PDB file of C-alpha atoms and ligand atoms in Angstrom:
ATOM      1  CA  MET A 225       0.000   0.000   0.000  1.00 87.00           C
ATOM      2  CA  GLN A 226       2.858   2.390   0.757  1.00 91.00           C
ATOM      3  CA  THR A 227       4.091   1.939  -2.819  1.00 93.00           C
ATOM      4  CA  LEU A 228       0.760   3.271  -4.089  1.00 93.00           C
ATOM      5  CA  THR A 229       0.769   6.404  -1.910  1.00 93.00           C
ATOM      6  CA  ASP A 230       4.486   7.016  -2.613  1.00 94.00           C
ATOM      7  CA  LYS A 231       3.829   6.858  -6.356  1.00 95.00           C
ATOM      8  CA  LEU A 232       0.770   9.123  -6.105  1.00 92.00           C
ATOM      9  CA  SER A 233       2.680  11.744  -4.101  1.00 94.00           C
ATOM     10  CA  GLU A 234       5.510  11.581  -6.649  1.00 95.00           C
ATOM     11  CA  GLU A 235       2.989  12.243  -9.457  1.00 95.00           C
ATOM     12  CA  VAL A 236       1.312  15.120  -7.620  1.00 93.00           C
ATOM     13  CA  GLY A 237       4.636  16.541  -6.460  1.00 95.00           C
ATOM     14  CA  ILE A 238       5.543  16.591  -2.789  1.00 91.00           C
ATOM     15  CA  ASP A 239       5.530  20.418  -2.750  1.00 91.00           C
ATOM     16  CA  ASN A 240       1.844  20.355  -3.709  1.00 93.00           C
ATOM     17  CA  LEU A 241       0.913  18.180  -0.733  1.00 93.00           C
ATOM     18  CA  LYS A 242       0.268  19.305   2.832  1.00 91.00           C
ATOM     19  CA  LEU A 243       0.942  16.176   4.832  1.00 90.00           C
ATOM     20  CA  ASN A 244       0.229  15.846   8.562  1.00 90.00           C
ATOM     21  CA  SER A 245      -2.213  18.721   8.355  1.00 93.00           C
ATOM     22  CA  LYS A 246      -5.707  18.818   9.793  1.00 95.00           C
ATOM     23  CA  VAL A 247      -8.453  20.697   7.972  1.00 97.00           C
ATOM     24  CA  LEU A 248     -10.328  22.872  10.462  1.00 96.00           C
ATOM     25  CA  SER A 249     -12.698  24.967   8.389  1.00 97.00           C
ATOM     26  CA  LEU A 250     -13.845  25.532   4.823  1.00 98.00           C
ATOM     27  CA  SER A 251     -15.372  28.682   3.472  1.00 98.00           C
ATOM     28  CA  CYS A 252     -17.195  28.985   0.141  1.00 97.00           C
ATOM     29  CA  SER A 253     -17.584  32.442  -1.394  1.00 95.00           C
ATOM     30  CA  PHE A 254     -18.845  31.472  -4.866  1.00 91.00           C
ATOM     31  CA  ASP A 255     -21.341  34.135  -5.954  1.00 86.00           C
ATOM     32  CA  GLY A 256     -22.361  32.677  -9.307  1.00 84.00           C
ATOM     33  CA  SER A 257     -19.701  34.483 -11.324  1.00 85.00           C
ATOM     34  CA  SER A 258     -16.272  32.834 -11.363  1.00 87.00           C
ATOM     35  CA  PRO A 259     -15.533  29.742  -9.253  1.00 90.00           C
ATOM     36  CA  LEU A 260     -11.811  30.556  -9.256  1.00 91.00           C
ATOM     37  CA  SER A 261     -10.412  31.053  -5.752  1.00 93.00           C
ATOM     38  CA  SER A 262     -13.870  30.651  -4.255  1.00 95.00           C
ATOM     39  CA  TRP A 263     -12.830  28.257  -1.493  1.00 97.00           C
ATOM     40  CA  SER A 264     -10.681  29.108   1.499  1.00 97.00           C
ATOM     41  CA  ILE A 265      -9.483  26.266   3.700  1.00 97.00           C
ATOM     42  CA  SER A 266      -7.881  26.707   7.079  1.00 96.00           C
ATOM     43  CA  TYR A 267      -5.791  23.903   8.468  1.00 96.00           C
ATOM     44  CA  ALA A 268      -3.422  23.128  11.320  1.00 94.00           C
ATOM     45  CA  ALA A 269       0.089  21.982  10.495  1.00 90.00           C
ATOM     46  CA  HIS A 270       3.234  21.457  12.543  1.00 83.00           C
ATOM     47  CA  ASP A 271       6.575  23.207  12.023  1.00 79.00           C
ATOM     48  CA  ALA A 272      10.038  21.647  12.457  1.00 76.00           C
ATOM     49  CA  ASP A 273       9.789  22.207  16.256  1.00 80.00           C
ATOM     50  CA  ASN A 274       6.376  20.476  16.269  1.00 80.00           C
ATOM     51  CA  MET A 275       4.648  23.779  17.055  1.00 82.00           C
ATOM     52  CA  GLU A 276       1.092  23.891  15.731  1.00 83.00           C
ATOM     53  CA  LEU A 277       0.606  26.522  13.026  1.00 86.00           C
ATOM     54  CA  LYS A 278      -2.739  27.592  11.593  1.00 89.00           C
ATOM     55  CA  LYS A 279      -2.671  28.320   7.866  1.00 90.00           C
ATOM     56  CA  ASP A 280      -5.133  29.305   5.136  1.00 94.00           C
ATOM     57  CA  GLN A 281      -5.067  28.424   1.479  1.00 95.00           C
ATOM     58  CA  ILE A 282      -7.289  29.324  -1.459  1.00 96.00           C
ATOM     59  CA  PHE A 283      -8.716  26.785  -3.929  1.00 96.00           C
ATOM     60  CA  ASP A 284     -11.105  26.692  -6.909  1.00 96.00           C
ATOM     61  CA  ALA A 285     -12.899  23.515  -5.763  1.00 97.00           C
ATOM     62  CA  VAL A 286     -12.749  20.912  -3.001  1.00 98.00           C
ATOM     63  CA  ILE A 287     -12.810  17.106  -3.070  1.00 98.00           C
ATOM     64  CA  MET A 288     -13.477  15.944   0.482  1.00 98.00           C
ATOM     65  CA  THR A 289     -12.337  12.398   1.293  1.00 97.00           C
ATOM     66  CA  ALA A 290     -12.274  12.547   5.107  1.00 97.00           C
ATOM     67  CA  PRO A 291     -14.695  10.209   6.905  1.00 96.00           C
ATOM     68  CA  LEU A 292     -18.044  11.880   7.605  1.00 95.00           C
ATOM     69  CA  CYS A 293     -17.487  11.672  11.383  1.00 94.00           C
ATOM     70  CA  ASN A 294     -14.476  13.990  10.839  1.00 96.00           C
ATOM     71  CA  VAL A 295     -16.321  16.227   8.369  1.00 97.00           C
ATOM     72  CA  GLN A 296     -18.908  16.845  11.113  1.00 95.00           C
ATOM     73  CA  ASP A 297     -16.140  18.419  13.234  1.00 95.00           C
ATOM     74  CA  MET A 298     -15.168  20.899  10.496  1.00 97.00           C
ATOM     75  CA  LYS A 299     -16.703  24.374  10.337  1.00 97.00           C
ATOM     76  CA  PHE A 300     -18.291  25.320   7.012  1.00 98.00           C
ATOM     77  CA  THR A 301     -19.335  28.779   5.888  1.00 98.00           C
ATOM     78  CA  LYS A 302     -21.125  29.810   2.710  1.00 97.00           C
ATOM     79  CA  ALA A 303     -21.122  33.481   1.676  1.00 94.00           C
ATOM     80  CA  ARG A 304     -19.826  34.316   5.199  1.00 94.00           C
ATOM     81  CA  ASN A 305     -22.787  32.595   6.900  1.00 97.00           C
ATOM     82  CA  PRO A 306     -22.375  29.386   8.886  1.00 97.00           C
ATOM     83  CA  PHE A 307     -23.339  26.348   6.827  1.00 97.00           C
ATOM     84  CA  LEU A 308     -24.567  23.843   9.400  1.00 97.00           C
ATOM     85  CA  LEU A 309     -24.078  20.141   8.835  1.00 96.00           C
ATOM     86  CA  ASP A 310     -26.929  19.195  11.159  1.00 95.00           C
ATOM     87  CA  PHE A 311     -28.605  17.319   8.287  1.00 96.00           C
ATOM     88  CA  LEU A 312     -25.765  14.772   8.196  1.00 95.00           C
ATOM     89  CA  PRO A 313     -27.016  11.609   9.929  1.00 93.00           C
ATOM     90  CA  LYS A 314     -24.812   9.737  12.374  1.00 92.00           C
ATOM     91  CA  VAL A 315     -22.713   7.140  10.586  1.00 93.00           C
ATOM     92  CA  ASN A 316     -22.140   3.862  12.407  1.00 92.00           C
ATOM     93  CA  TYR A 317     -18.660   2.400  12.201  1.00 93.00           C
ATOM     94  CA  LEU A 318     -17.318  -1.073  12.768  1.00 93.00           C
ATOM     95  CA  PRO A 319     -14.345  -1.545  15.083  1.00 95.00           C
ATOM     96  CA  LEU A 320     -11.622  -3.962  14.081  1.00 97.00           C
ATOM     97  CA  SER A 321      -8.411  -5.306  15.560  1.00 98.00           C
ATOM     98  CA  VAL A 322      -5.687  -6.687  13.339  1.00 98.00           C
ATOM     99  CA  LEU A 323      -3.186  -9.037  14.929  1.00 98.00           C
ATOM    100  CA  ILE A 324      -0.070  -9.893  12.954  1.00 98.00           C
ATOM    101  CA  THR A 325       1.678 -13.008  14.229  1.00 98.00           C
ATOM    102  CA  SER A 326       4.488 -15.234  13.085  1.00 98.00           C
ATOM    103  CA  PHE A 327       5.248 -18.837  13.954  1.00 98.00           C
ATOM    104  CA  LYS A 328       8.348 -20.936  13.296  1.00 97.00           C
ATOM    105  CA  LYS A 329       7.579 -23.149  10.296  1.00 97.00           C
ATOM    106  CA  ASP A 330       8.218 -26.336  12.259  1.00 97.00           C
ATOM    107  CA  LYS A 331       5.472 -25.257  14.690  1.00 97.00           C
ATOM    108  CA  VAL A 332       2.762 -25.125  11.986  1.00 97.00           C
ATOM    109  CA  LYS A 333       1.393 -28.608  11.317  1.00 97.00           C
ATOM    110  CA  ARG A 334      -0.981 -27.658   8.453  1.00 95.00           C
ATOM    111  CA  PRO A 335       0.605 -24.682   6.628  1.00 94.00           C
ATOM    112  CA  LEU A 336      -2.145 -24.225   4.051  1.00 90.00           C
ATOM    113  CA  GLU A 337      -1.099 -22.531   0.847  1.00 90.00           C
ATOM    114  CA  GLY A 338      -3.155 -19.691  -0.573  1.00 94.00           C
ATOM    115  CA  PHE A 339      -4.456 -16.224   0.113  1.00 95.00           C
ATOM    116  CA  GLY A 340      -6.002 -16.981   3.498  1.00 97.00           C
ATOM    117  CA  ILE A 341      -9.233 -18.039   5.151  1.00 96.00           C
ATOM    118  CA  LEU A 342     -12.547 -16.441   6.028  1.00 96.00           C
ATOM    119  CA  VAL A 343     -14.354 -17.836   9.069  1.00 96.00           C
ATOM    120  CA  PRO A 344     -18.144 -18.113   8.550  1.00 95.00           C
ATOM    121  CA  SER A 345     -20.194 -16.852  11.514  1.00 93.00           C
ATOM    122  CA  LYS A 346     -21.688 -20.314  12.138  1.00 94.00           C
ATOM    123  CA  GLU A 347     -18.188 -21.498  13.110  1.00 93.00           C
ATOM    124  CA  GLN A 348     -18.486 -19.424  16.298  1.00 90.00           C
ATOM    125  CA  LYS A 349     -20.368 -22.344  17.812  1.00 92.00           C
ATOM    126  CA  ASN A 350     -17.226 -24.410  17.208  1.00 93.00           C
ATOM    127  CA  GLY A 351     -15.224 -21.883  19.223  1.00 94.00           C
ATOM    128  CA  LEU A 352     -13.713 -19.864  16.357  1.00 96.00           C
ATOM    129  CA  LYS A 353     -13.846 -16.155  17.236  1.00 96.00           C
ATOM    130  CA  THR A 354     -11.785 -14.477  14.515  1.00 97.00           C
ATOM    131  CA  LEU A 355     -13.184 -13.147  11.225  1.00 97.00           C
ATOM    132  CA  GLY A 356     -10.413 -14.446   9.016  1.00 97.00           C
ATOM    133  CA  THR A 357      -6.662 -14.666   8.484  1.00 98.00           C
ATOM    134  CA  LEU A 358      -4.470 -13.676   5.559  1.00 97.00           C
ATOM    135  CA  PHE A 359      -1.472 -15.928   4.926  1.00 97.00           C
ATOM    136  CA  SER A 360       0.804 -12.920   4.425  1.00 96.00           C
ATOM    137  CA  SER A 361       4.093 -14.791   3.967  1.00 96.00           C
ATOM    138  CA  MET A 362       2.483 -17.182   1.462  1.00 94.00           C
ATOM    139  CA  MET A 363       1.467 -14.221  -0.700  1.00 93.00           C
ATOM    140  CA  PHE A 364       4.625 -12.183  -0.064  1.00 91.00           C
ATOM    141  CA  PRO A 365       7.493 -14.517   0.957  1.00 86.00           C
ATOM    142  CA  ASP A 366       9.867 -11.630   1.771  1.00 91.00           C
ATOM    143  CA  ARG A 367       7.609 -10.401   4.591  1.00 89.00           C
ATOM    144  CA  ALA A 368       8.969 -12.851   7.167  1.00 95.00           C
ATOM    145  CA  PRO A 369      12.270 -14.590   7.984  1.00 96.00           C
ATOM    146  CA  SER A 370      12.596 -17.730   5.858  1.00 95.00           C
ATOM    147  CA  ASP A 371      12.025 -20.019   8.874  1.00 97.00           C
ATOM    148  CA  GLN A 372       8.680 -18.397   9.806  1.00 97.00           C
ATOM    149  CA  TYR A 373       5.096 -18.053   8.560  1.00 97.00           C
ATOM    150  CA  LEU A 374       3.435 -14.650   8.943  1.00 97.00           C
ATOM    151  CA  TYR A 375      -0.312 -14.333   9.494  1.00 98.00           C
ATOM    152  CA  THR A 376      -2.643 -11.300   9.567  1.00 98.00           C
ATOM    153  CA  THR A 377      -5.798 -12.018  11.555  1.00 98.00           C
ATOM    154  CA  PHE A 378      -8.920  -9.819  11.770  1.00 98.00           C
ATOM    155  CA  ILE A 379     -11.046  -9.702  14.929  1.00 97.00           C
ATOM    156  CA  GLY A 380     -14.260  -7.778  15.656  1.00 95.00           C
ATOM    157  CA  GLY A 381     -16.477  -6.247  12.982  1.00 89.00           C
ATOM    158  CA  SER A 382     -20.265  -6.412  13.322  1.00 87.00           C
ATOM    159  CA  ARG A 383     -20.018 -10.015  14.503  1.00 85.00           C
ATOM    160  CA  ASN A 384     -17.958  -9.342  17.578  1.00 90.00           C
ATOM    161  CA  LYS A 385     -17.682  -5.595  18.245  1.00 91.00           C
ATOM    162  CA  ASP A 386     -16.581  -5.870  21.886  1.00 93.00           C
ATOM    163  CA  LEU A 387     -13.815  -8.329  21.099  1.00 96.00           C
ATOM    164  CA  ALA A 388     -12.229  -5.811  18.683  1.00 96.00           C
ATOM    165  CA  GLY A 389     -11.331  -3.617  21.681  1.00 96.00           C
ATOM    166  CA  ALA A 390     -10.151  -6.449  23.946  1.00 97.00           C
ATOM    167  CA  SER A 391      -6.738  -6.387  25.635  1.00 97.00           C
ATOM    168  CA  LEU A 392      -3.705  -7.557  23.697  1.00 97.00           C
ATOM    169  CA  ASP A 393      -3.426 -10.600  25.994  1.00 97.00           C
ATOM    170  CA  GLU A 394      -7.004 -11.655  25.219  1.00 97.00           C
ATOM    171  CA  LEU A 395      -6.549 -11.069  21.482  1.00 98.00           C
ATOM    172  CA  LYS A 396      -3.327 -13.113  21.458  1.00 98.00           C
ATOM    173  CA  GLN A 397      -5.193 -15.937  23.178  1.00 97.00           C
ATOM    174  CA  VAL A 398      -8.121 -15.805  20.707  1.00 97.00           C
ATOM    175  CA  VAL A 399      -5.872 -15.704  17.647  1.00 98.00           C
ATOM    176  CA  THR A 400      -3.523 -18.412  18.901  1.00 98.00           C
ATOM    177  CA  SER A 401      -6.507 -20.655  19.670  1.00 97.00           C
ATOM    178  CA  ASP A 402      -8.110 -20.134  16.213  1.00 98.00           C
ATOM    179  CA  LEU A 403      -4.825 -20.632  14.352  1.00 98.00           C
ATOM    180  CA  ARG A 404      -4.190 -23.794  16.345  1.00 98.00           C
ATOM    181  CA  LYS A 405      -7.586 -25.190  15.284  1.00 97.00           C
ATOM    182  CA  LEU A 406      -7.255 -24.095  11.648  1.00 96.00           C
ATOM    183  CA  LEU A 407      -3.562 -24.513  10.854  1.00 97.00           C
ATOM    184  CA  GLY A 408      -2.247 -26.645  13.672  1.00 97.00           C
ATOM    185  CA  THR A 409       0.066 -23.958  15.070  1.00 98.00           C
ATOM    186  CA  GLU A 410       1.784 -24.978  18.282  1.00 97.00           C
ATOM    187  CA  GLY A 411       2.750 -22.760  21.209  1.00 96.00           C
ATOM    188  CA  LYS A 412       2.960 -18.976  21.184  1.00 95.00           C
ATOM    189  CA  PRO A 413       3.793 -16.769  18.191  1.00 97.00           C
ATOM    190  CA  VAL A 414       7.395 -15.546  17.995  1.00 97.00           C
ATOM    191  CA  PHE A 415       6.273 -12.122  16.750  1.00 97.00           C
ATOM    192  CA  VAL A 416       3.106 -10.127  17.494  1.00 98.00           C
ATOM    193  CA  LYS A 417       1.937  -6.710  16.285  1.00 98.00           C
ATOM    194  CA  HIS A 418      -1.480  -5.283  17.106  1.00 98.00           C
ATOM    195  CA  ILE A 419      -3.382  -2.481  15.343  1.00 98.00           C
ATOM    196  CA  TYR A 420      -6.797  -1.329  16.591  1.00 97.00           C
ATOM    197  CA  TRP A 421      -9.179   0.540  14.269  1.00 95.00           C
ATOM    198  CA  ARG A 422     -11.985   2.151  16.283  1.00 93.00           C
ATOM    199  CA  ASN A 423     -13.777   3.262  13.103  1.00 93.00           C
ATOM    200  CA  ALA A 424     -12.486   0.723  10.602  1.00 93.00           C
ATOM    201  CA  PHE A 425     -15.425   0.814   8.158  1.00 90.00           C
ATOM    202  CA  PRO A 426     -18.617   2.811   7.769  1.00 94.00           C
ATOM    203  CA  LEU A 427     -21.474   0.344   8.253  1.00 92.00           C
ATOM    204  CA  TYR A 428     -23.617   0.263   5.108  1.00 90.00           C
ATOM    205  CA  GLY A 429     -26.861  -0.507   6.971  1.00 87.00           C
ATOM    206  CA  LEU A 430     -30.417  -0.500   5.630  1.00 86.00           C
ATOM    207  CA  ASP A 431     -30.828   3.246   6.261  1.00 90.00           C
ATOM    208  CA  TYR A 432     -27.528   4.174   4.595  1.00 93.00           C
ATOM    209  CA  ASN A 433     -29.418   5.905   1.778  1.00 95.00           C
ATOM    210  CA  LEU A 434     -29.977   8.766   4.293  1.00 95.00           C
ATOM    211  CA  VAL A 435     -26.200   9.219   4.475  1.00 95.00           C
ATOM    212  CA  LEU A 436     -25.913   9.210   0.679  1.00 96.00           C
ATOM    213  CA  GLU A 437     -28.745  11.744   0.392  1.00 97.00           C
ATOM    214  CA  ALA A 438     -26.992  14.016   2.907  1.00 97.00           C
ATOM    215  CA  ILE A 439     -23.745  13.822   0.885  1.00 97.00           C
ATOM    216  CA  ASP A 440     -25.726  14.737  -2.259  1.00 97.00           C
ATOM    217  CA  LYS A 441     -27.229  17.703  -0.392  1.00 97.00           C
ATOM    218  CA  MET A 442     -23.786  18.969   0.632  1.00 97.00           C
ATOM    219  CA  GLU A 443     -22.669  18.825  -2.985  1.00 97.00           C
ATOM    220  CA  GLU A 444     -25.839  20.567  -4.217  1.00 97.00           C
ATOM    221  CA  ASP A 445     -25.707  23.351  -1.607  1.00 97.00           C
ATOM    222  CA  LEU A 446     -21.964  23.993  -1.729  1.00 97.00           C
ATOM    223  CA  PRO A 447     -20.794  24.917  -5.260  1.00 96.00           C
ATOM    224  CA  GLY A 448     -17.450  23.332  -6.088  1.00 96.00           C
ATOM    225  CA  PHE A 449     -17.628  20.815  -3.229  1.00 98.00           C
ATOM    226  CA  PHE A 450     -17.388  17.117  -4.082  1.00 98.00           C
ATOM    227  CA  TYR A 451     -17.239  14.101  -1.798  1.00 98.00           C
ATOM    228  CA  ALA A 452     -15.387  10.856  -2.512  1.00 97.00           C
ATOM    229  CA  GLY A 453     -14.120   7.800  -0.676  1.00 96.00           C
ATOM    230  CA  ASN A 454     -15.348   4.731   1.114  1.00 95.00           C
ATOM    231  CA  HIS A 455     -18.402   6.429   2.664  1.00 95.00           C
ATOM    232  CA  ARG A 456     -19.970   6.705  -0.741  1.00 92.00           C
ATOM    233  CA  ASP A 457     -19.086   4.276  -3.497  1.00 88.00           C
ATOM    234  CA  GLY A 458     -17.934   1.096  -1.751  1.00 93.00           C
ATOM    235  CA  LEU A 459     -15.430   0.022   0.888  1.00 93.00           C
ATOM    236  CA  SER A 460     -12.530  -1.433  -1.071  1.00 94.00           C
ATOM    237  CA  VAL A 461      -9.362   0.438  -1.996  1.00 95.00           C
ATOM    238  CA  GLY A 462     -10.239  -0.034  -5.675  1.00 95.00           C
ATOM    239  CA  LYS A 463     -13.692   1.494  -5.210  1.00 96.00           C
ATOM    240  CA  SER A 464     -12.275   4.395  -3.171  1.00 96.00           C
ATOM    241  CA  ILE A 465      -9.825   5.156  -5.982  1.00 95.00           C
ATOM    242  CA  THR A 466     -12.622   5.009  -8.586  1.00 96.00           C
ATOM    243  CA  SER A 467     -14.700   7.324  -6.414  1.00 97.00           C
ATOM    244  CA  GLY A 468     -11.841   9.851  -6.239  1.00 96.00           C
ATOM    245  CA  SER A 469     -11.304   9.650  -9.969  1.00 96.00           C
ATOM    246  CA  LYS A 470     -15.021  10.260 -10.588  1.00 97.00           C
ATOM    247  CA  ALA A 471     -14.939  13.293  -8.273  1.00 97.00           C
ATOM    248  CA  ALA A 472     -11.922  14.679 -10.166  1.00 97.00           C
ATOM    249  CA  ASP A 473     -13.939  14.406 -13.412  1.00 98.00           C
ATOM    250  CA  HIS A 474     -16.803  16.289 -11.733  1.00 97.00           C
ATOM    251  CA  VAL A 475     -14.410  19.074 -10.700  1.00 97.00           C
ATOM    252  CA  VAL A 476     -13.114  19.430 -14.271  1.00 96.00           C
ATOM    253  CA  SER A 477     -16.704  19.596 -15.658  1.00 96.00           C
ATOM    254  CA  TYR A 478     -17.721  22.071 -12.949  1.00 95.00           C
ATOM    255  CA  LEU A 479     -14.791  24.400 -13.659  1.00 95.00           C
ATOM    256  CA  ASN A 480     -15.202  24.092 -17.444  1.00 93.00           C
ATOM    257  CA  SER A 481     -18.902  24.904 -17.236  1.00 91.00           C
ATOM    258  CA  HIS A 482     -18.425  27.974 -15.036  1.00 86.00           C
ATOM    259  CA  ILE A 483     -15.298  29.542 -16.420  1.00 80.00           C
ATOM    260  CA  LYS A 484     -16.136  31.736 -19.366  1.00 67.00           C
ATOM    261  CA  GLN A 485     -14.032  30.720 -22.327  1.00 59.00           C
ATOM    262  CA  ASP A 486     -12.239  33.452 -24.274  1.00 50.00           C
ATOM    263  CA  PRO A 487     -13.667  33.681 -27.805  1.00 52.00           C
TER     264      PRO A 487
HETATM  265  C1  LIG B 712      -7.951  -3.236   8.759  1.00 96.74           C
HETATM  266  C2  LIG B 712      -8.452  -2.945   7.388  1.00 96.74           C
HETATM  267  C3  LIG B 712      -8.173  -3.827   6.351  1.00 96.74           C
HETATM  268  C4  LIG B 712      -8.627  -3.571   5.051  1.00 96.74           C
HETATM  269  N1  LIG B 712      -8.316  -4.445   4.054  1.00 96.74           N
HETATM  270  C5  LIG B 712      -8.677  -4.157   2.781  1.00 96.74           C
HETATM  271  C6  LIG B 712      -8.297  -5.008   1.701  1.00 96.74           C
HETATM  272  O1  LIG B 712      -7.629  -6.027   1.900  1.00 96.74           O
HETATM  273  N2  LIG B 712      -8.690  -4.666   0.438  1.00 96.74           N
HETATM  274  C7  LIG B 712      -9.439  -3.546   0.185  1.00 96.74           C
HETATM  275  O2  LIG B 712      -9.760  -3.271  -0.987  1.00 96.74           O
HETATM  276  N3  LIG B 712      -9.820  -2.732   1.200  1.00 96.74           N
HETATM  277  C8  LIG B 712      -9.456  -3.010   2.479  1.00 96.74           C
HETATM  278  N4  LIG B 712      -9.832  -2.174   3.499  1.00 96.74           N
HETATM  279  C9  LIG B 712     -10.733  -1.039   3.193  1.00 96.74           C
HETATM  280  C10 LIG B 712     -10.004   0.127   2.592  1.00 96.74           C
HETATM  281  O3  LIG B 712      -8.684   0.166   3.094  1.00 96.74           O
HETATM  282  C11 LIG B 712     -10.698   1.445   2.963  1.00 96.74           C
HETATM  283  O4  LIG B 712     -12.102   1.379   2.797  1.00 96.74           O
HETATM  284  C12 LIG B 712     -10.142   2.560   2.079  1.00 96.74           C
HETATM  285  O5  LIG B 712      -8.746   2.660   2.283  1.00 96.74           O
HETATM  286  C13 LIG B 712     -10.803   3.862   2.414  1.00 96.74           C
HETATM  287  O6  LIG B 712     -10.135   4.913   1.748  1.00 96.74           O
HETATM  288  P1  LIG B 712     -10.604   6.394   1.948  1.00 96.74           P
HETATM  289  O7  LIG B 712      -9.568   7.254   1.275  1.00 96.74           O
HETATM  290  O8  LIG B 712     -12.037   6.559   1.542  1.00 96.74           O
HETATM  291  O9  LIG B 712     -10.610   6.657   3.515  1.00 96.74           O
HETATM  292  P2  LIG B 712      -9.431   6.624   4.575  1.00 96.74           P
HETATM  293  O10 LIG B 712      -8.342   5.702   4.147  1.00 96.74           O
HETATM  294  O11 LIG B 712     -10.123   6.386   5.885  1.00 96.74           O
HETATM  295  O12 LIG B 712      -8.828   8.101   4.503  1.00 96.74           O
HETATM  296  C14 LIG B 712      -9.455   9.197   5.101  1.00 96.74           C
HETATM  297  C15 LIG B 712      -8.343  10.171   5.453  1.00 96.74           C
HETATM  298  O13 LIG B 712      -8.926  11.397   5.906  1.00 96.74           O
HETATM  299  C16 LIG B 712      -8.047  11.926   6.862  1.00 96.74           C
HETATM  300  N5  LIG B 712      -8.727  12.969   7.665  1.00 96.74           N
HETATM  301  C17 LIG B 712      -9.730  12.834   8.561  1.00 96.74           C
HETATM  302  N6  LIG B 712     -10.051  14.036   9.091  1.00 96.74           N
HETATM  303  C18 LIG B 712      -9.223  14.955   8.508  1.00 96.74           C
HETATM  304  C19 LIG B 712      -9.051  16.357   8.653  1.00 96.74           C
HETATM  305  N7  LIG B 712      -9.807  17.089   9.505  1.00 96.74           N
HETATM  306  N8  LIG B 712      -8.093  16.975   7.924  1.00 96.74           N
HETATM  307  C20 LIG B 712      -7.324  16.264   7.054  1.00 96.74           C
HETATM  308  N9  LIG B 712      -7.433  14.926   6.858  1.00 96.74           N
HETATM  309  C21 LIG B 712      -8.378  14.284   7.594  1.00 96.74           C
HETATM  310  C22 LIG B 712      -7.658  10.710   7.698  1.00 96.74           C
HETATM  311  O14 LIG B 712      -6.478  10.999   8.441  1.00 96.74           O
HETATM  312  C23 LIG B 712      -7.448   9.683   6.604  1.00 96.74           C
HETATM  313  O15 LIG B 712      -6.103   9.695   6.158  1.00 96.74           O
HETATM  314  C24 LIG B 712      -9.381  -2.394   4.799  1.00 96.74           C
HETATM  315  C25 LIG B 712      -9.655  -1.498   5.841  1.00 96.74           C
HETATM  316  C26 LIG B 712      -9.206  -1.768   7.118  1.00 96.74           C
HETATM  317  C27 LIG B 712      -9.506  -0.783   8.234  1.00 96.74           C
END
């Protein structure tokens, strides 16, 4: 994944990116004439001494890709009046823990080959508590020392929300137990890394159309504002990229249609 973001930042040019910056407020001043320079964005960045600096920058249009729970914390103004986001419904998120473990090869009795396994929910009655495991070193052999297998296991989601936030000791126990049943691992892993995602995914529930309608309303009411990412067009990386690309096309059409062409 890092390769993808490195390549994208190379294409855009590192000087055109504001990394480690938090958008605080967005102000739209489009009055129906020219959209150029109609957006002002204020953001917090950090200098070399890690001091927080507040900065402003002017743009012609905005593609927002922050999760909606973060957008709700931003202040919007339109023609100098507050633009309230109180019509945005609450989005529910799924929590997830990812536990990366490695085992010495001679301690794995059934080292299945392949991409990984998904655990169906009915297997919970057989004591399996994880959602699935990727066989990371099978897919990418250079990810682990040659005498070890590396596994990436997912815990939590809608099936087991509370377990996602369990202590590292409990998670290690759950993962070790599932891997023992599935792959015949013996003993404890030699390497463990834990990452907890409190808001891993927006939950596309039955009433999610209300969220999509609210995003549409933001775009209709704020000229030059477009929303993309996994809250809108699908959860996968591929779909998020397509969503961003679609939003970029919308920006080009918007600017072309509003900027008067010289004869
Ligand atoms: C554990 C896990 C495993 C996954 N595995 C896969 C997989 O195998 N395959 C797959 O296709 N998908 C996978 N996904 C899903 C996929 O990674 C995400 O849905 C996708 O990356 C979402 O991209 P995004 O750009 O829409 O949102 P995000 O990646 O969530 O990016 C939103 C960005 O907005 C930034 N932000 C928030 N507030 C502000 C602010 N005020 N100012 C500035 N920036 C802000 C955040 O810091 C963040 O960088 C996985 C997700 C998780 C959590």
